[in-house]
Tab-separated table of C-alpha atoms in Angstrom:
chain	number	residue	atom	x	y	z
A	5	GLN	CA	-4.506	135.999	80.439
A	6	VAL	CA	-0.977	135.914	81.829
A	7	GLN	CA	-0.450	138.034	84.934
A	8	LEU	CA	2.775	139.009	86.683
A	9	GLN	CA	3.207	139.961	90.332
A	10	GLU	CA	6.348	141.329	91.933
A	11	SER	CA	7.132	140.589	95.581
A	12	GLY	CA	9.917	141.344	98.014
A	13	PRO	CA	11.039	143.729	100.759
A	14	GLY	CA	10.015	147.337	100.321
A	15	LEU	CA	12.983	148.597	102.349
A	16	VAL	CA	16.622	147.615	101.936
A	17	LYS	CA	19.623	148.990	103.809
A	18	PRO	CA	22.538	150.563	101.928
A	19	SER	CA	25.271	148.094	100.941
A	20	GLU	CA	22.877	145.149	101.272
A	21	THR	CA	21.257	143.052	98.523
A	22	LEU	CA	17.909	143.849	96.954
A	23	SER	CA	15.965	140.665	96.192
A	24	LEU	CA	12.715	140.527	94.234
A	25	THR	CA	10.624	137.717	92.792
A	26	CYS	CA	8.120	137.835	89.965
A	27	THR	CA	5.379	135.194	89.929
A	28	VAL	CA	3.770	134.317	86.618
A	29	SER	CA	0.163	133.163	86.762
A	30	ALA	CA	-2.408	131.972	84.232
A	31	GLY	CA	0.309	130.948	81.819
A	32	SER	CA	3.583	129.090	81.424
A	33	ILE	CA	6.965	130.611	82.103
A	34	SER	CA	8.496	128.441	79.408
A	35	THR	CA	9.897	129.675	76.053
A	36	TYR	CA	9.958	133.361	76.878
A	37	TYR	CA	12.419	135.987	78.006
A	38	TRP	CA	11.476	137.551	81.349
A	39	THR	CA	12.607	141.081	82.094
A	40	TRP	CA	13.144	143.481	84.971
A	41	ILE	CA	12.714	147.240	84.490
A	42	ARG	CA	12.883	149.995	87.083
A	43	GLN	CA	11.708	153.575	87.413
A	44	PRO	CA	12.953	156.061	90.014
A	45	ALA	CA	10.296	158.432	91.253
A	46	GLY	CA	9.504	161.075	88.662
A	47	LYS	CA	11.991	159.632	86.159
A	48	GLY	CA	12.003	157.384	83.123
A	49	LEU	CA	12.252	153.653	82.598
A	50	GLU	CA	15.542	151.760	82.854
A	51	TRP	CA	15.989	148.201	81.609
A	52	ILE	CA	17.760	146.097	84.230
A	53	GLY	CA	18.126	142.747	82.490
A	54	ARG	CA	16.383	139.632	81.257
A	55	ILE	CA	16.485	135.863	81.658
A	56	TYR	CA	15.347	133.134	79.305
A	57	THR	CA	13.647	129.953	80.431
A	58	SER	CA	16.922	128.088	79.912
A	59	GLY	CA	18.714	130.455	82.290
A	60	ILE	CA	20.492	132.530	79.641
A	61	THR	CA	20.770	136.149	80.790
A	62	ASN	CA	21.433	139.614	79.392
A	63	TYR	CA	22.206	142.400	81.839
A	64	ASN	CA	22.373	146.177	81.600
A	65	PRO	CA	26.119	146.896	81.384
A	66	SER	CA	25.791	149.608	84.020
A	67	LEU	CA	24.410	147.104	86.569
A	68	LYS	CA	26.088	143.895	85.455
A	69	SER	CA	28.699	143.742	88.206
A	70	ARG	CA	26.003	143.792	90.919
A	71	LEU	CA	23.260	141.803	89.222
A	72	THR	CA	22.145	138.194	89.312
A	73	MET	CA	18.943	136.794	87.838
A	74	SER	CA	17.520	133.323	88.235
A	75	ILE	CA	14.460	131.391	87.132
A	76	ASP	CA	12.482	128.553	88.714
A	77	THR	CA	10.238	126.979	86.114
A	78	SER	CA	8.692	124.592	88.658
A	79	LYS	CA	7.347	127.559	90.602
A	80	ASN	CA	6.673	129.783	87.565
A	81	GLN	CA	8.897	132.433	89.131
A	82	PHE	CA	11.966	134.438	88.222
A	83	SER	CA	14.078	136.551	90.520
A	84	LEU	CA	16.397	139.528	90.720
A	85	ASN	CA	19.299	140.089	93.124
A	86	LEU	CA	21.053	143.460	93.084
A	87	SER	CA	23.959	143.715	95.497
A	88	SER	CA	25.668	146.654	97.222
A	89	VAL	CA	22.658	148.911	96.827
A	90	THR	CA	22.689	152.658	97.351
A	91	ALA	CA	20.006	155.318	97.425
A	92	ALA	CA	20.315	155.513	93.635
A	93	ASP	CA	18.700	152.065	93.452
A	94	THR	CA	15.495	153.364	95.031
A	95	ALA	CA	12.781	152.870	92.418
A	96	VAL	CA	9.620	151.081	91.409
A	97	TYR	CA	10.688	147.720	90.018
A	98	TYR	CA	8.587	146.098	87.287
A	99	CYS	CA	8.746	142.615	85.847
A	100	ALA	CA	7.508	141.936	82.334
A	101	ARG	CA	7.278	139.191	79.740
A	102	GLU	CA	9.126	139.666	76.478
A	103	ARG	CA	7.022	138.468	73.581
A	104	GLN	CA	8.625	137.709	70.223
A	105	LEU	CA	7.761	137.792	66.550
A	106	GLY	CA	10.683	136.655	64.444
A	107	ASP	CA	13.748	138.585	65.571
A	108	GLU	CA	11.754	141.353	67.239
A	109	SER	CA	10.165	141.478	70.682
A	110	TRP	CA	8.304	143.720	73.079
A	111	PHE	CA	7.214	143.808	76.734
A	112	ASP	CA	3.707	142.520	77.394
A	113	PRO	CA	2.301	142.162	79.975
A	114	TRP	CA	3.876	144.084	82.843
A	115	GLY	CA	3.503	143.538	86.560
A	116	GLN	CA	1.980	146.285	88.655
A	117	GLY	CA	5.376	147.233	90.084
A	118	THR	CA	6.801	147.267	93.575
A	119	LEU	CA	8.506	150.188	95.308
A	120	VAL	CA	11.892	149.455	96.818
A	121	THR	CA	13.463	152.103	99.019
A	122	VAL	CA	17.129	151.967	99.972
A	123	SER	CA	17.584	153.620	103.339
A	124	SER	CA	19.098	152.928	106.730
B	7	GLN	CA	20.681	160.864	79.558
B	8	SER	CA	18.619	158.334	77.619
B	9	VAL	CA	19.930	156.520	74.556
B	10	LEU	CA	16.699	157.300	72.688
B	11	THR	CA	15.653	160.958	72.537
B	12	GLN	CA	12.073	162.090	73.057
B	13	PRO	CA	10.641	165.553	73.726
B	14	PRO	CA	9.951	165.931	77.467
B	15	SER	CA	6.426	167.171	76.862
B	16	VAL	CA	3.788	167.815	74.214
B	17	SER	CA	0.349	169.361	74.467
B	18	GLU	CA	-2.639	169.756	72.215
B	19	GLY	CA	-6.341	170.348	72.487
B	20	PRO	CA	-9.087	167.739	72.568
B	21	ARG	CA	-9.998	166.157	69.242
B	22	GLN	CA	-6.681	167.314	67.765
B	23	ARG	CA	-3.728	165.234	66.592
B	24	VAL	CA	-0.296	165.089	68.185
B	25	THR	CA	2.932	163.307	67.315
B	26	ILE	CA	5.752	162.239	69.612
B	27	SER	CA	9.181	161.658	68.134
B	28	CYS	CA	11.839	159.158	69.187
B	29	SER	CA	15.349	159.530	67.809
B	30	GLY	CA	18.047	156.884	68.012
B	31	SER	CA	20.938	155.482	66.029
B	32	SER	CA	21.893	152.692	63.674
B	33	SER	CA	22.529	150.320	66.568
B	34	ASN	CA	18.998	150.559	67.903
B	35	ILE	CA	16.116	152.086	65.905
B	36	GLY	CA	18.038	151.853	62.656
B	37	ASN	CA	18.346	148.079	62.947
B	38	ASN	CA	15.554	146.943	65.259
B	39	ALA	CA	11.845	147.437	65.783
B	40	VAL	CA	10.475	150.210	67.976
B	41	ASN	CA	7.854	149.687	70.640
B	42	TRP	CA	5.801	152.309	72.433
B	43	TYR	CA	4.407	152.154	75.958
B	44	GLN	CA	1.754	154.272	77.649
B	45	GLN	CA	2.011	154.951	81.360
B	46	LEU	CA	-1.101	156.451	82.925
B	47	PRO	CA	-0.578	158.374	86.180
B	48	GLY	CA	0.257	156.030	89.021
B	49	LYS	CA	0.048	152.926	86.831
B	50	ALA	CA	2.432	150.436	85.283
B	51	PRO	CA	3.395	150.961	81.636
B	52	LYS	CA	1.244	149.235	79.046
B	53	LEU	CA	2.132	148.148	75.506
B	54	LEU	CA	0.725	150.625	72.991
B	55	ILE	CA	2.511	149.925	69.671
B	56	TYR	CA	4.831	147.038	68.830
B	57	TYR	CA	7.048	146.146	65.855
B	58	ASP	CA	7.092	149.798	64.723
B	59	ASP	CA	3.433	150.125	63.773
B	60	LEU	CA	1.330	147.237	65.064
B	61	LEU	CA	-1.553	147.725	67.487
B	62	PRO	CA	-2.147	145.189	70.252
B	63	SER	CA	-5.645	143.897	70.606
B	64	GLY	CA	-7.781	146.352	72.546
B	65	VAL	CA	-5.746	149.461	71.743
B	66	SER	CA	-7.673	152.225	70.009
B	67	ASP	CA	-6.881	152.837	66.339
B	68	ARG	CA	-6.467	156.508	67.238
B	69	PHE	CA	-2.896	155.454	68.036
B	70	SER	CA	-0.427	154.773	65.239
B	71	GLY	CA	3.304	154.255	64.908
B	72	SER	CA	5.810	154.791	62.144
B	73	LYS	CA	9.558	154.549	61.607
B	74	SER	CA	12.026	155.944	59.128
B	75	GLY	CA	15.751	155.352	59.368
B	76	THR	CA	16.899	156.017	62.918
B	77	SER	CA	13.741	157.816	64.053
B	78	ALA	CA	10.257	156.727	65.006
B	79	SER	CA	7.007	158.528	65.752
B	80	LEU	CA	3.851	157.923	67.697
B	81	ALA	CA	0.726	159.712	66.505
B	82	ILE	CA	-2.452	160.124	68.498
B	83	SER	CA	-5.526	161.460	66.729
B	84	GLY	CA	-8.831	162.615	68.170
B	85	LEU	CA	-7.187	163.463	71.481
B	86	GLN	CA	-9.155	162.714	74.625
B	87	SER	CA	-8.496	163.653	78.229
B	88	GLU	CA	-7.914	159.971	79.020
B	89	ASP	CA	-4.859	160.051	76.739
B	90	GLU	CA	-2.996	162.213	79.262
B	91	ALA	CA	-0.058	160.006	80.178
B	92	ASP	CA	3.654	159.471	79.784
B	93	TYR	CA	4.729	157.785	76.561
B	94	TYR	CA	7.975	155.842	76.146
B	95	CYS	CA	9.683	154.440	73.082
B	96	ALA	CA	12.008	151.441	73.360
B	97	ALA	CA	14.248	149.412	71.095
B	98	TRP	CA	16.917	146.730	71.350
B	99	ASP	CA	20.431	148.117	71.063
B	100	ASP	CA	22.917	145.851	69.287
B	101	SER	CA	25.965	147.681	70.682
B	102	LEU	CA	24.804	147.552	74.306
B	103	ASN	CA	23.230	144.116	73.814
B	104	GLY	CA	20.212	145.277	75.761
B	105	TRP	CA	17.022	147.312	75.683
B	106	VAL	CA	17.092	151.091	75.652
B	107	PHE	CA	14.271	153.508	76.379
B	108	GLY	CA	13.507	157.088	75.511
B	109	GLY	CA	13.295	159.517	78.409
B	110	GLY	CA	9.529	159.660	78.106
B	111	THR	CA	7.115	162.321	76.851
B	112	LYS	CA	4.356	163.753	79.009
B	113	LEU	CA	1.208	164.401	76.997
B	114	THR	CA	-1.155	167.102	78.204
B	115	VAL	CA	-4.589	167.482	76.643
B	116	LEU	CA	-5.440	171.166	76.991
């Protein structure tokens, strides 16, 4: 059963870059889209963006100018870099696999999430 | 403000049935499948319904999904205390070229 685990600093200073990695275990990272989603405390889910095995990306338009995603198939990992962070970027960050059936897809499974706080 | 609209909260008694609505537009629900996720307190979201009305393996058949036009619904029958959670709908949006979520609905079992 595929499992996902987020890792990275839990505290980032304002104006710096938030960097997270998601490690995929018990399964291959190939031929899937891999997604990042975040959730501020007490609020709803926000899709950040996704990356395909080939490196093709789709980003949330509201974050696109600050966002970079990458994938390392040799390590079964994909990563998120969000630059120029502010307190508004404080959230639990989840990674998830996007499974497909025809033209439709869904998120399964999800990682357990990692809290990132932006503060000086 | 979320692209998909859900009621903030719903409540019903044990063993009863409740429905949660999710309203969108032609660029998302009207043209793409809807998925539902359950988030238990303090936990990561979990897939509950996919492709409008399909149940993943291991999910109770007390949960069901439906879609009509630009709206979708999640129904939960035989409510149990363990169903208390936040429920989110999601769909791909062709105009935004990305995923959109509902704001989430908090279910309370009275």
